Coordinates of C-alpha atoms in Angstrom, one line a residue:
Chain A
X1 CA -1.2 -15.6 -37.4
X2 CA -2.7 -18.8 -35.9
X3 CA -6.1 -19.7 -36.9
X4 CA -6.5 -21.7 -33.6
X5 CA -4.7 -21.4 -30.1
X6 CA -5.1 -23.4 -27.1
X7 CA -5.2 -21.6 -23.9
X8 CA -4.4 -21.6 -20.3
X9 CA -5.9 -19.1 -18.0
X10 CA -5.5 -19.4 -14.0
X11 CA -7.4 -19.2 -11.0
X12 CA -6.7 -16.3 -8.6
X13 CA -7.0 -14.7 -5.3
X14 CA -8.8 -11.4 -4.7
X15 CA -9.6 -9.2 -2.1
X16 CA -6.4 -10.5 -0.8
X17 CA -6.2 -9.5 3.0
X18 CA -6.5 -6.4 3.6
X19 CA -6.6 -5.2 -0.2
X20 CA -10.2 -5.6 -0.7
X21 CA -11.1 -4.6 -4.3
X22 CA -7.6 -3.6 -5.4
X23 CA -4.9 -6.7 -4.5
X24 CA -4.9 -9.9 -6.6
X25 CA -2.6 -12.8 -6.8
X26 CA -2.5 -15.8 -9.7
X27 CA -2.0 -19.2 -8.9
X28 CA -0.2 -21.7 -11.2
X29 CA -3.4 -24.2 -10.7
X30 CA -6.2 -24.6 -11.2
X31 CA -6.5 -23.4 -14.8
X32 CA -9.2 -23.3 -17.6
X33 CA -8.5 -24.6 -20.9
X34 CA -9.7 -22.4 -24.1
X35 CA -9.5 -23.5 -27.4
X36 CA -10.3 -20.7 -29.7
X37 CA -10.7 -20.9 -33.7
X38 CA -11.0 -17.9 -35.9
X39 CA -14.2 -18.2 -38.1
X40 CA -15.3 -16.0 -41.0
X41 CA -18.7 -16.3 -39.6
X42 CA -19.4 -12.8 -37.3
X43 CA -20.1 -13.5 -33.7
X44 CA -19.2 -16.2 -31.1
X45 CA -20.0 -19.6 -30.8
X46 CA -19.5 -21.5 -27.3
X47 CA -19.4 -25.1 -26.4
X48 CA -18.4 -26.3 -22.9
X49 CA -16.6 -29.5 -22.9
X50 CA -17.3 -29.9 -18.7
X51 CA -20.0 -31.0 -17.1
X52 CA -21.3 -27.3 -15.4
X53 CA -23.9 -26.8 -17.5
X54 CA -22.9 -22.9 -17.9
X55 CA -24.9 -20.9 -20.2
X56 CA -23.7 -21.3 -23.9
X57 CA -25.2 -18.4 -25.2
X58 CA -22.5 -15.7 -25.4
X59 CA -24.6 -12.6 -24.3
X60 CA -24.8 -14.8 -21.0
X61 CA -21.7 -16.4 -20.9
X62 CA -18.7 -14.7 -19.1
X63 CA -16.3 -15.5 -22.2
X64 CA -18.7 -14.9 -24.8
X65 CA -19.4 -11.4 -23.2
X66 CA -15.6 -10.5 -22.9
X67 CA -15.3 -11.8 -26.7
X68 CA -18.3 -9.7 -28.1
X69 CA -16.5 -6.7 -26.2
X70 CA -13.3 -7.0 -28.1
X71 CA -15.1 -7.9 -31.5
X72 CA -17.1 -4.4 -30.9
X73 CA -13.1 -2.8 -31.6
X74 CA -12.5 -5.2 -34.4
X75 CA -13.2 -4.0 -38.0
X76 CA -13.1 -6.7 -39.7
X77 CA -16.0 -9.4 -40.0
X78 CA -14.6 -12.3 -38.3
X79 CA -16.2 -14.3 -35.2
X80 CA -14.6 -17.1 -32.9
X81 CA -15.5 -20.8 -32.0
X82 CA -15.1 -21.3 -28.7
X83 CA -14.4 -24.7 -26.5
X84 CA -14.1 -24.4 -22.6
X85 CA -12.8 -26.7 -20.5
X86 CA -12.9 -25.5 -17.0
X87 CA -10.7 -26.7 -14.4
X88 CA -11.7 -24.3 -11.8
X89 CA -15.1 -25.0 -10.4
X90 CA -17.6 -22.3 -10.8
X91 CA -18.3 -20.3 -7.7
X92 CA -15.0 -21.7 -5.8
X93 CA -14.0 -18.7 -5.1
X94 CA -10.8 -18.6 -7.0
X95 CA -11.8 -16.6 -10.1
X96 CA -13.7 -18.8 -12.4
X97 CA -15.5 -16.6 -14.2
X98 CA -12.4 -14.1 -14.5
X99 CA -10.2 -17.2 -15.8
X100 CA -12.6 -17.8 -18.7
X101 CA -13.3 -14.2 -19.7
X102 CA -9.3 -13.5 -19.0
X103 CA -8.1 -16.8 -21.3
X104 CA -10.7 -16.1 -24.1
X105 CA -9.7 -12.7 -24.9
X106 CA -5.9 -13.2 -24.4
X107 CA -6.5 -16.1 -26.9
X108 CA -8.8 -14.1 -29.5
X109 CA -5.8 -11.4 -29.2
X110 CA -3.4 -14.0 -30.5
X111 CA -5.9 -15.0 -33.2
X112 CA -5.8 -10.9 -34.2
X113 CA -1.7 -10.7 -34.1
X114 CA -2.0 -8.9 -30.5
X115 CA -2.9 -6.1 -31.8
X116 CA -4.7 -4.9 -28.1
X117 CA -2.6 -4.3 -24.9
X118 CA -3.0 -5.9 -21.7
X119 CA -5.1 -3.1 -20.5
X120 CA -7.5 -3.2 -22.9
X121 CA -7.8 -7.2 -22.9
X122 CA -8.6 -6.4 -19.1
X123 CA -11.2 -3.9 -20.4
X124 CA -12.8 -6.4 -22.4
X125 CA -12.5 -9.4 -19.9
X126 CA -14.2 -7.0 -17.1
X127 CA -17.4 -6.8 -19.2
X128 CA -17.3 -10.6 -19.1
X129 CA -17.1 -10.7 -15.5
X130 CA -19.5 -8.2 -14.8
X131 CA -22.1 -10.8 -16.3
X132 CA -21.1 -13.1 -13.3
X133 CA -20.8 -10.8 -10.7
X134 CA -23.1 -7.8 -11.8
X135 CA -20.3 -5.2 -11.4
X136 CA -17.1 -4.3 -13.1
X137 CA -14.2 -5.8 -11.0
X138 CA -10.6 -6.3 -12.1
X139 CA -9.3 -7.7 -8.9
X140 CA -9.6 -11.4 -10.4
X141 CA -9.1 -10.2 -14.0
X142 CA -6.0 -8.3 -13.3
X143 CA -3.8 -11.1 -12.2
X144 CA -5.6 -13.6 -14.5
X145 CA -4.1 -11.6 -17.1
X146 CA -1.0 -10.3 -16.2
X147 CA 0.0 -13.2 -13.6
X148 CA 1.9 -12.7 -9.9
X149 CA 0.6 -9.8 -7.7
X150 CA -1.5 -7.4 -9.0
X151 CA -2.7 -3.7 -7.9
X152 CA -6.1 -2.3 -9.3
X153 CA -5.1 1.3 -8.6
X154 CA -7.8 2.8 -10.3
X155 CA -10.5 2.0 -13.1
X156 CA -11.6 5.5 -13.9
X157 CA -10.9 7.7 -15.7
X158 CA -8.4 5.2 -17.1
X159 CA -7.8 1.4 -16.2
X160 CA -4.2 1.7 -14.2
X161 CA -3.1 -1.8 -13.1
X162 CA 0.2 -2.4 -11.6
X163 CA 1.9 -5.6 -12.1
X164 CA 4.4 -6.7 -9.5
X165 CA 6.3 -9.7 -8.9
X166 CA 5.5 -12.3 -5.7
X167 CA 8.2 -14.4 -4.1
X168 CA 7.7 -18.1 -4.6
X169 CA 4.7 -19.0 -2.4
X170 CA 2.3 -21.8 -2.3
X171 CA -1.3 -21.3 -1.7
X172 CA -4.0 -23.4 -0.1
X173 CA -7.4 -23.0 -0.5
X174 CA -10.8 -24.4 0.8
X175 CA -13.8 -24.0 -0.5
X176 CA -16.3 -25.3 1.6
X177 CA -19.8 -26.0 -0.3
X178 CA -21.8 -23.6 1.4
X179 CA -23.9 -20.7 -0.5
X180 CA -23.2 -17.5 -0.1
X181 CA -24.9 -15.1 -2.6
X182 CA -22.7 -12.0 -3.8
X183 CA -25.6 -9.9 -3.0
X184 CA -25.7 -11.0 0.4
X185 CA -21.8 -10.7 1.1
X186 CA -22.2 -7.4 -0.5
X187 CA -25.0 -6.4 1.7
X188 CA -23.1 -7.0 4.9
X189 CA -20.2 -4.6 4.1
X190 CA -20.5 -1.4 6.1
X191 CA -21.3 1.8 4.1
X192 CA -18.8 4.0 6.0
X193 CA -15.7 2.8 8.4
X194 CA -14.2 5.0 11.2
X195 CA -11.2 6.8 9.9
X196 CA -8.8 5.3 12.3
X197 CA -9.9 1.9 11.1
X198 CA -9.1 2.9 7.5
X199 CA -5.7 4.1 8.3
X200 CA -4.9 0.6 10.0
X201 CA -6.3 -0.9 7.0
X202 CA -4.0 1.2 4.5
X203 CA -0.8 1.1 6.7
X204 CA -1.2 -3.2 6.6
X205 CA -1.8 -2.1 2.4
X206 CA 1.3 -0.5 2.5
X207 CA 2.9 -3.4 4.6
X208 CA 1.5 -6.1 2.4
X209 CA 3.0 -4.5 -0.8
X210 CA 6.0 -4.0 0.7
X211 CA 6.6 -7.4 2.1
X212 CA 5.8 -8.7 -1.7
X213 CA 8.0 -6.8 -3.4
X214 CA 11.0 -7.4 -1.0
X215 CA 10.1 -11.2 -0.4
X216 CA 9.7 -10.5 3.3
X217 CA 7.3 -13.4 4.4
X218 CA 7.0 -12.2 8.2
X219 CA 5.8 -8.6 6.8
X220 CA 3.5 -10.2 4.6
X221 CA 2.1 -12.5 7.3
X222 CA 2.0 -9.5 9.6
X223 CA 0.2 -7.1 7.0
X224 CA -2.5 -9.5 5.5
X225 CA -5.1 -8.8 8.2
X226 CA -8.5 -7.1 7.1
X227 CA -10.1 -4.8 9.7
X228 CA -13.0 -4.0 7.7
X229 CA -14.2 -6.7 5.4
X230 CA -13.1 -10.0 6.7
X231 CA -15.1 -8.8 10.2
X232 CA -18.4 -8.0 8.5
X233 CA -18.4 -11.2 6.6
X234 CA -17.3 -13.6 8.5
X235 CA -20.5 -14.7 10.2
X236 CA -21.3 -15.8 6.7
X237 CA -18.4 -18.4 6.8
X238 CA -19.0 -20.9 9.9
X239 CA -15.3 -22.1 10.9
X240 CA -13.4 -19.2 9.4
X241 CA -11.6 -18.2 12.7
X242 CA -10.9 -22.0 13.3
X243 CA -9.8 -22.7 9.8
X244 CA -7.1 -19.6 10.3
X245 CA -6.1 -20.7 13.7
X246 CA -5.2 -24.4 12.6
X247 CA -3.6 -22.8 9.3
X248 CA -1.2 -20.6 11.2
X249 CA -0.5 -23.7 13.5
X250 CA 0.2 -25.5 10.9
X251 CA 2.6 -23.3 9.4
X252 CA 0.7 -20.8 7.0
X253 CA 2.3 -17.3 6.5
X254 CA -1.5 -15.9 6.8
X255 CA -4.5 -15.6 4.9
X256 CA -8.3 -14.8 4.8
X257 CA -11.4 -14.8 2.7
X258 CA -10.5 -15.5 -1.0
X259 CA -12.9 -13.1 -3.1
X260 CA -16.0 -12.8 -1.4
X261 CA -16.3 -16.1 0.2
X262 CA -16.9 -18.6 1.1
X263 CA -13.4 -20.0 0.1
X264 CA -10.4 -19.3 2.6
X265 CA -6.8 -18.8 1.1
X266 CA -3.7 -19.1 3.1
X267 CA 0.0 -18.5 1.8
X268 CA 2.7 -20.7 2.6
X269 CA 6.6 -20.5 2.0
X270 CA 6.8 -24.3 0.9
X271 CA 4.5 -26.9 -1.1
X272 CA 5.1 -29.1 2.0
X273 CA 3.6 -26.2 4.3
X274 CA 1.0 -25.7 1.9
X275 CA -0.6 -29.5 1.6
X276 CA -0.5 -29.6 5.5
X277 CA -2.2 -26.0 5.8
X278 CA -4.7 -27.5 3.2
X279 CA -5.5 -30.4 5.5
X280 CA -5.9 -28.3 8.5
X281 CA -8.3 -26.4 6.3
X282 CA -10.3 -29.1 5.6
X283 CA -10.3 -30.9 8.8
X284 CA -12.5 -27.9 10.2
X285 CA -15.2 -28.3 7.7
X286 CA -15.0 -32.2 8.2
X287 CA -15.9 -31.5 11.6
X288 CA -18.7 -29.5 10.8
X289 CA -20.3 -32.1 8.6
X290 CA -19.7 -29.4 5.4
X291 CA -18.4 -30.8 2.6
X292 CA -15.3 -28.9 1.0
X293 CA -12.9 -29.1 -1.7
X294 CA -8.9 -28.1 -1.1
X295 CA -6.5 -26.7 -3.6
X296 CA -2.8 -26.6 -3.5
X297 CA -0.9 -25.0 -5.8
X298 CA 2.0 -22.4 -6.2
X299 CA 1.6 -18.7 -7.2
X300 CA 1.7 -18.3 -10.4
X301 CA 4.1 -15.9 -12.6
X302 CA 2.4 -16.0 -15.9
X303 CA -1.2 -14.9 -16.5
X304 CA -3.6 -16.4 -19.3
X305 CA -1.3 -17.3 -21.8
X306 CA -1.1 -19.5 -25.3
X307 CA 0.2 -22.7 -25.0
X308 CA 0.0 -24.2 -28.4
X309 CA -1.2 -22.8 -32.0
X310 CA -1.8 -23.9 -35.1
Chain B
X1 CA 32.5 4.7 23.6
X2 CA 32.6 8.6 23.0
X3 CA 32.0 11.0 25.7
X4 CA 30.6 13.4 23.0
X5 CA 28.9 13.3 19.7
X6 CA 27.4 15.7 17.3
X7 CA 24.5 14.6 15.2
X8 CA 22.6 15.5 12.3
X9 CA 18.9 15.2 12.2
X10 CA 16.7 15.6 9.1
X11 CA 13.8 17.0 8.0
X12 CA 11.0 14.7 7.0
X13 CA 7.6 14.8 5.1
X14 CA 4.7 12.8 6.8
X15 CA 1.1 12.1 5.9
X16 CA 2.9 11.5 2.5
X17 CA 0.2 11.9 0.0
X18 CA -2.5 9.3 0.6
X19 CA -0.8 7.9 3.2
X20 CA -2.0 9.6 6.1
X21 CA -0.8 8.6 9.4
X22 CA 1.3 5.9 7.6
X23 CA 3.7 7.0 4.8
X24 CA 6.9 9.1 5.3
X25 CA 10.0 10.4 3.6
X26 CA 13.4 11.7 4.9
X27 CA 15.1 14.8 3.5
X28 CA 18.5 15.3 3.3
X29 CA 18.3 18.9 4.6
X30 CA 17.5 21.0 5.9
X31 CA 18.5 19.1 9.5
X32 CA 19.0 19.6 13.2
X33 CA 22.4 19.8 14.5
X34 CA 22.6 18.3 18.1
X35 CA 25.8 18.1 20.4
X36 CA 25.6 15.5 23.3
X37 CA 27.6 14.9 26.0
X38 CA 27.3 12.0 28.6
X39 CA 27.1 13.4 32.2
X40 CA 28.1 12.0 35.7
X41 CA 25.1 14.1 36.8
X42 CA 21.7 12.1 36.0
X43 CA 18.8 13.8 34.2
X44 CA 18.8 16.1 31.0
X45 CA 20.3 19.6 30.8
X46 CA 19.6 21.5 27.4
X47 CA 20.5 24.4 25.7
X48 CA 19.0 25.9 22.5
X49 CA 21.9 27.5 20.4
X50 CA 19.2 29.0 17.9
X51 CA 17.0 32.0 18.4
X52 CA 13.6 30.1 18.5
X53 CA 13.0 30.3 21.9
X54 CA 12.2 26.8 22.5
X55 CA 11.7 25.6 26.3
X56 CA 14.7 24.2 27.9
X57 CA 12.9 22.3 30.7
X58 CA 13.6 18.7 29.6
X59 CA 10.4 17.8 30.8
X60 CA 8.6 20.5 28.0
X61 CA 11.6 19.7 25.4
X62 CA 10.9 17.3 22.7
X63 CA 14.3 16.3 22.9
X64 CA 14.5 16.4 26.7
X65 CA 11.3 14.1 26.8
X66 CA 12.7 11.5 24.9
X67 CA 15.9 11.5 26.6
X68 CA 14.2 11.0 29.8
X69 CA 12.4 8.1 28.4
X70 CA 15.6 6.4 27.1
X71 CA 17.0 7.2 30.5
X72 CA 14.3 5.1 32.5
X73 CA 15.9 2.2 30.5
X74 CA 19.4 2.8 31.2
X75 CA 20.7 1.3 34.6
X76 CA 23.4 3.3 35.0
X77 CA 23.5 6.6 37.2
X78 CA 24.4 9.3 34.0
X79 CA 22.6 12.2 32.1
X80 CA 23.1 14.2 29.1
X81 CA 24.2 17.4 28.2
X82 CA 22.5 18.6 24.9
X83 CA 23.0 21.8 22.5
X84 CA 20.5 22.0 19.8
X85 CA 21.1 24.0 16.9
X86 CA 17.6 24.1 14.8
X87 CA 18.2 24.0 11.0
X88 CA 14.7 23.2 11.0
X89 CA 12.2 26.0 11.7
X90 CA 9.5 25.0 14.3
X91 CA 6.2 24.7 12.7
X92 CA 7.3 24.7 9.1
X93 CA 5.5 21.3 8.5
X94 CA 8.7 19.3 8.0
X95 CA 9.0 17.4 11.2
X96 CA 11.0 20.1 13.0
X97 CA 10.1 18.3 16.7
X98 CA 10.5 15.1 15.1
X99 CA 14.1 15.6 13.7
X100 CA 15.0 17.0 17.4
X101 CA 13.6 13.9 19.3
X102 CA 15.1 11.7 16.7
X103 CA 18.8 13.0 16.7
X104 CA 18.8 13.4 20.5
X105 CA 18.0 9.4 20.9
X106 CA 20.5 8.9 18.3
X107 CA 23.0 10.4 19.7
X108 CA 22.4 9.2 23.3
X109 CA 22.2 5.5 21.8
X110 CA 25.9 6.4 20.6
X111 CA 27.1 7.3 24.2
X112 CA 25.7 4.3 25.4
X113 CA 27.6 1.8 23.0
X114 CA 24.5 1.5 20.6
X115 CA 22.6 -0.6 23.0
X116 CA 19.1 0.0 21.8
X117 CA 17.4 -0.9 18.7
X118 CA 15.9 1.5 15.8
X119 CA 12.3 0.5 16.9
X120 CA 13.4 1.1 20.7
X121 CA 14.7 4.2 19.7
X122 CA 11.3 5.4 17.8
X123 CA 9.4 4.5 20.9
X124 CA 11.5 7.0 22.8
X125 CA 11.4 9.6 20.5
X126 CA 7.7 9.5 19.9
X127 CA 7.5 10.1 23.8
X128 CA 9.0 13.3 23.1
X129 CA 7.1 14.2 19.8
X130 CA 3.9 13.8 21.8
X131 CA 5.2 16.8 24.0
X132 CA 4.9 18.8 20.5
X133 CA 1.9 17.1 19.2
X134 CA -0.3 15.9 21.8
X135 CA -0.1 12.2 20.4
X136 CA 2.2 9.3 20.0
X137 CA 3.0 9.6 16.1
X138 CA 5.8 7.9 14.3
X139 CA 5.3 9.2 11.1
X140 CA 7.7 11.7 10.9
X141 CA 9.9 10.0 13.6
X142 CA 10.3 6.4 11.5
X143 CA 12.0 8.8 8.4
X144 CA 14.1 10.7 10.8
X145 CA 15.6 7.5 12.2
X146 CA 15.7 5.3 9.3
X147 CA 16.1 7.7 6.3
X148 CA 14.2 6.9 3.3
X149 CA 10.7 5.9 2.9
X150 CA 8.8 4.7 5.8
X151 CA 5.8 2.8 6.4
X152 CA 4.5 2.7 10.1
X153 CA 2.5 -0.6 9.8
X154 CA 1.4 -0.5 13.2
X155 CA 2.3 1.0 16.9
X156 CA 0.3 -1.8 18.7
X157 CA 0.7 -4.2 20.0
X158 CA 4.2 -3.7 19.0
X159 CA 5.9 -0.6 17.1
X160 CA 6.4 -2.1 13.2
X161 CA 8.3 0.4 11.0
X162 CA 9.1 -0.5 7.3
X163 CA 12.0 1.1 6.1
X164 CA 12.5 1.2 2.4
X165 CA 14.4 2.7 -0.1
X166 CA 13.2 5.6 -2.2
X167 CA 14.3 6.6 -5.8
X168 CA 16.1 9.7 -6.3
X169 CA 13.9 12.7 -5.8
X170 CA 14.0 16.4 -5.1
X171 CA 11.4 17.8 -2.5
X172 CA 10.3 21.3 -2.7
X173 CA 8.4 22.5 0.2
X174 CA 6.7 26.3 0.4
X175 CA 5.9 26.9 4.0
X176 CA 3.4 29.8 3.8
X177 CA 3.3 31.5 7.4
X178 CA 0.0 31.2 8.4
X179 CA -1.1 29.7 11.3
X180 CA -2.9 26.3 11.5
X181 CA -3.1 25.0 15.2
X182 CA -3.3 21.2 14.8
X183 CA -6.1 20.7 17.0
X184 CA -8.1 22.4 14.4
X185 CA -6.5 20.6 11.5
X186 CA -7.7 17.5 13.6
X187 CA -11.0 18.7 14.0
X188 CA -11.7 18.8 10.5
X189 CA -10.9 15.2 9.7
X190 CA -14.3 13.4 9.0
X191 CA -15.1 10.6 11.8
X192 CA -15.8 8.1 9.2
X193 CA -15.2 7.4 5.4
X194 CA -17.4 6.1 2.9
X195 CA -16.0 2.3 1.8
X196 CA -15.7 3.0 -1.7
X197 CA -13.7 6.0 -0.9
X198 CA -11.6 4.2 1.5
X199 CA -10.8 1.4 -1.1
X200 CA -9.6 4.1 -3.4
X201 CA -7.5 5.6 -0.9
X202 CA -5.6 2.1 0.0
X203 CA -5.8 1.5 -3.7
X204 CA -3.4 4.6 -4.2
X205 CA -1.1 3.5 -1.0
X206 CA -0.7 0.2 -2.7
X207 CA 0.1 2.3 -6.1
X208 CA 2.5 4.6 -4.1
X209 CA 4.6 1.9 -2.1
X210 CA 5.0 0.1 -5.7
X211 CA 5.9 3.3 -7.2
X212 CA 8.6 4.2 -4.6
X213 CA 9.7 0.5 -4.8
X214 CA 10.1 0.0 -8.4
X215 CA 11.7 3.7 -9.0
X216 CA 8.3 4.3 -11.3
X217 CA 7.8 8.3 -11.1
X218 CA 5.0 8.5 -13.2
X219 CA 3.2 5.9 -11.0
X220 CA 4.2 7.7 -7.9
X221 CA 2.7 10.7 -9.5
X222 CA -0.5 9.0 -10.2
X223 CA -0.9 7.5 -6.8
X224 CA 0.0 10.6 -4.5
X225 CA -3.8 11.7 -4.5
X226 CA -5.3 11.9 -1.2
X227 CA -9.2 11.6 -1.4
X228 CA -9.8 11.7 2.6
X229 CA -7.3 14.0 4.4
X230 CA -6.5 17.0 2.0
X231 CA -10.3 17.7 0.7
X232 CA -11.1 17.9 4.4
X233 CA -7.8 20.1 5.4
X234 CA -7.8 22.3 2.2
X235 CA -9.9 25.2 3.2
X236 CA -7.3 25.7 6.0
X237 CA -4.7 26.2 3.5
X238 CA -5.6 29.5 1.0
X239 CA -3.9 29.0 -2.3
X240 CA -3.5 24.9 -1.7
X241 CA -5.1 24.2 -5.0
X242 CA -3.1 26.9 -7.3
X243 CA 0.3 25.6 -5.9
X244 CA -0.7 22.3 -6.7
X245 CA -1.7 23.3 -10.2
X246 CA 1.4 25.2 -11.0
X247 CA 3.8 22.7 -9.4
X248 CA 2.6 20.2 -11.7
X249 CA 3.0 22.7 -14.4
X250 CA 6.4 23.4 -13.7
X251 CA 7.2 19.9 -13.8
X252 CA 6.6 18.2 -10.4
X253 CA 5.9 14.6 -10.1
X254 CA 2.9 15.3 -7.4
X255 CA 2.6 16.3 -3.6
X256 CA -0.1 17.4 -1.4
X257 CA 0.1 18.8 2.4
X258 CA 3.0 18.3 4.2
X259 CA 1.7 16.8 8.0
X260 CA -0.9 18.5 9.2
X261 CA -0.1 22.1 7.0
X262 CA -0.3 24.6 6.4
X263 CA 3.2 23.5 4.6
X264 CA 3.1 22.0 1.1
X265 CA 5.4 19.5 -0.4
X266 CA 6.3 18.5 -4.1
X267 CA 8.2 15.7 -5.5
X268 CA 10.7 16.1 -8.3
X269 CA 12.9 14.4 -10.6
X270 CA 15.9 16.5 -10.5
X271 CA 17.1 19.5 -8.7
X272 CA 16.8 21.9 -11.6
X273 CA 13.0 21.0 -11.6
X274 CA 12.6 21.1 -7.9
X275 CA 14.1 24.9 -7.8
X276 CA 11.9 25.8 -10.7
X277 CA 8.7 24.0 -8.7
X278 CA 9.7 25.8 -5.5
X279 CA 9.5 29.2 -7.0
X280 CA 5.8 28.3 -8.4
X281 CA 4.9 27.4 -5.1
X282 CA 6.1 30.6 -3.8
X283 CA 4.7 32.8 -6.4
X284 CA 1.2 31.7 -5.1
X285 CA 1.9 32.8 -1.8
X286 CA 3.3 36.3 -3.0
X287 CA 0.3 36.9 -4.8
X288 CA -1.8 36.4 -2.0
X289 CA 0.2 38.4 0.0
X290 CA 1.4 35.7 2.5
X291 CA 4.7 35.6 4.0
X292 CA 6.8 32.1 2.9
X293 CA 9.9 30.1 3.1
X294 CA 10.6 27.6 0.7
X295 CA 13.1 24.5 0.7
X296 CA 14.1 22.3 -1.7
X297 CA 16.6 19.4 -0.9
X298 CA 17.1 15.9 -2.2
X299 CA 15.4 12.9 -0.5
X300 CA 17.6 11.8 2.2
X301 CA 18.9 7.9 2.3
X302 CA 20.0 8.3 5.8
X303 CA 18.1 9.1 9.3
X304 CA 19.7 10.9 12.3
X305 CA 23.2 9.9 12.1
X306 CA 26.2 11.0 14.3
X307 CA 28.8 13.0 12.4
X308 CA 31.5 12.9 14.8
X309 CA 32.6 11.8 18.2
X310 CA 35.1 12.7 20.6

């Protein structure tokens, strides 16, 4: 067993299109880089090597809480020393906190001889994610652990994740620097939805899963539309409708709000299209006078992984 | 082009598990047998060679209305003479009217040199189905035309059906001879559903589609559960809960209400299990003193097809 590991843990998209709370997708980049060392001292000690000023108290840090949850299942008296270099900007809407939580437990598991299953790692990482989001969610954690395209089929009575391959695609994301509080983006959600609209939504979910599994890009594009959550949240994201319009004109397959916003993602067949789509997305916010960042990267087939150990 | 064709058109399951109004599955048997001849006389002339006393006025017969819809798109002055032998008992909950409508238009298309696409045939057949059910639905029509496992992703603005392969499975169906009026089974549906329940439902839809496409029987079994429609309709079908319990004990993968009931279907890995499950389903209604019929047949990979022509 190694004493020290270096882990890359990827950005992810959650609430993918029509798949609110269920469908997620891993990117190959950006990613967080996490070094973990096994220590004889019990507990977790965290250092951030980035400038984001995140909490280092392990009970308030997503990676820390995830590791503490894992350590509760470890009979040995050990601990972890953790150095995190965030490649994913916090609040960017591409699963920043999930990447740290998932990467930390994947690294810790390697230091423990890989004794835990991926489902157990998801459980630990969700405890960390809950610190950031206030709720146990797996829709970013699942693709961060498994890579590719994931279905969170159930969390109760047992965690049931379906990990599926995704066809080659490039993701373009724009992160407008406007604050959308998670509490606010929750509050606008409807308590109930008309049955007919719910049926249209799960018809699209069925189409989207079929499209991913048969690598049918046109079907993916037709199926991404979200009839329930995006209409409720679009008022929180100025420029969303125009951004979609320009992205589609630039050749995107389709897209929507990333996570709970304000980031917007678009799926694309090639890197060249994704670059053009990223520019198209950015142009909307430039015109609105809103600062923004864009990311372009391929869909990631792998989840968080140990890239070297010693 | 042939002057006369003989068509087999299969029974189908609709509202498959969690996939209300969206997911369907074709059986290989039972099926309707339909002979169609092209005539120089315009219009449609129907004879039933079975004892079900169905209407033969083409404007009131599902096959007749479907053929009249098709003929409106045919510039030639022609008509069809149709003989229908129903192998699928009307009202049995396995797509009896859809089989006749789908078989009729598939046969007519063969007599016209296959000039229409499958999507167009679905459109014509839906017109026929509407005579029986009062609404344009494609969830039995789609598997009757395509075979296998189907997703009705959308009917508007265009009909969009995703036809997918289904892994080898055997279906057991019990048809208790109790009347459940379509109007009644519609009336009990909720107008709106809590968002959390809708999310659980589309998580299962995503799991079910994944399970079919990856031939994962366990995943199919876990994903079939319907949180919305079956709870609303179960009071209309005495014995449903007990039937499911006995079917699962006999080895069924899972199942639910077939169509809008009162029939119940169960999916099974083998013919032997399906036979045992059919008996288990029947035993519940025997004890309740309710007449019933059971059907056992393999999933059908083909939709309605011409089996001979002259």
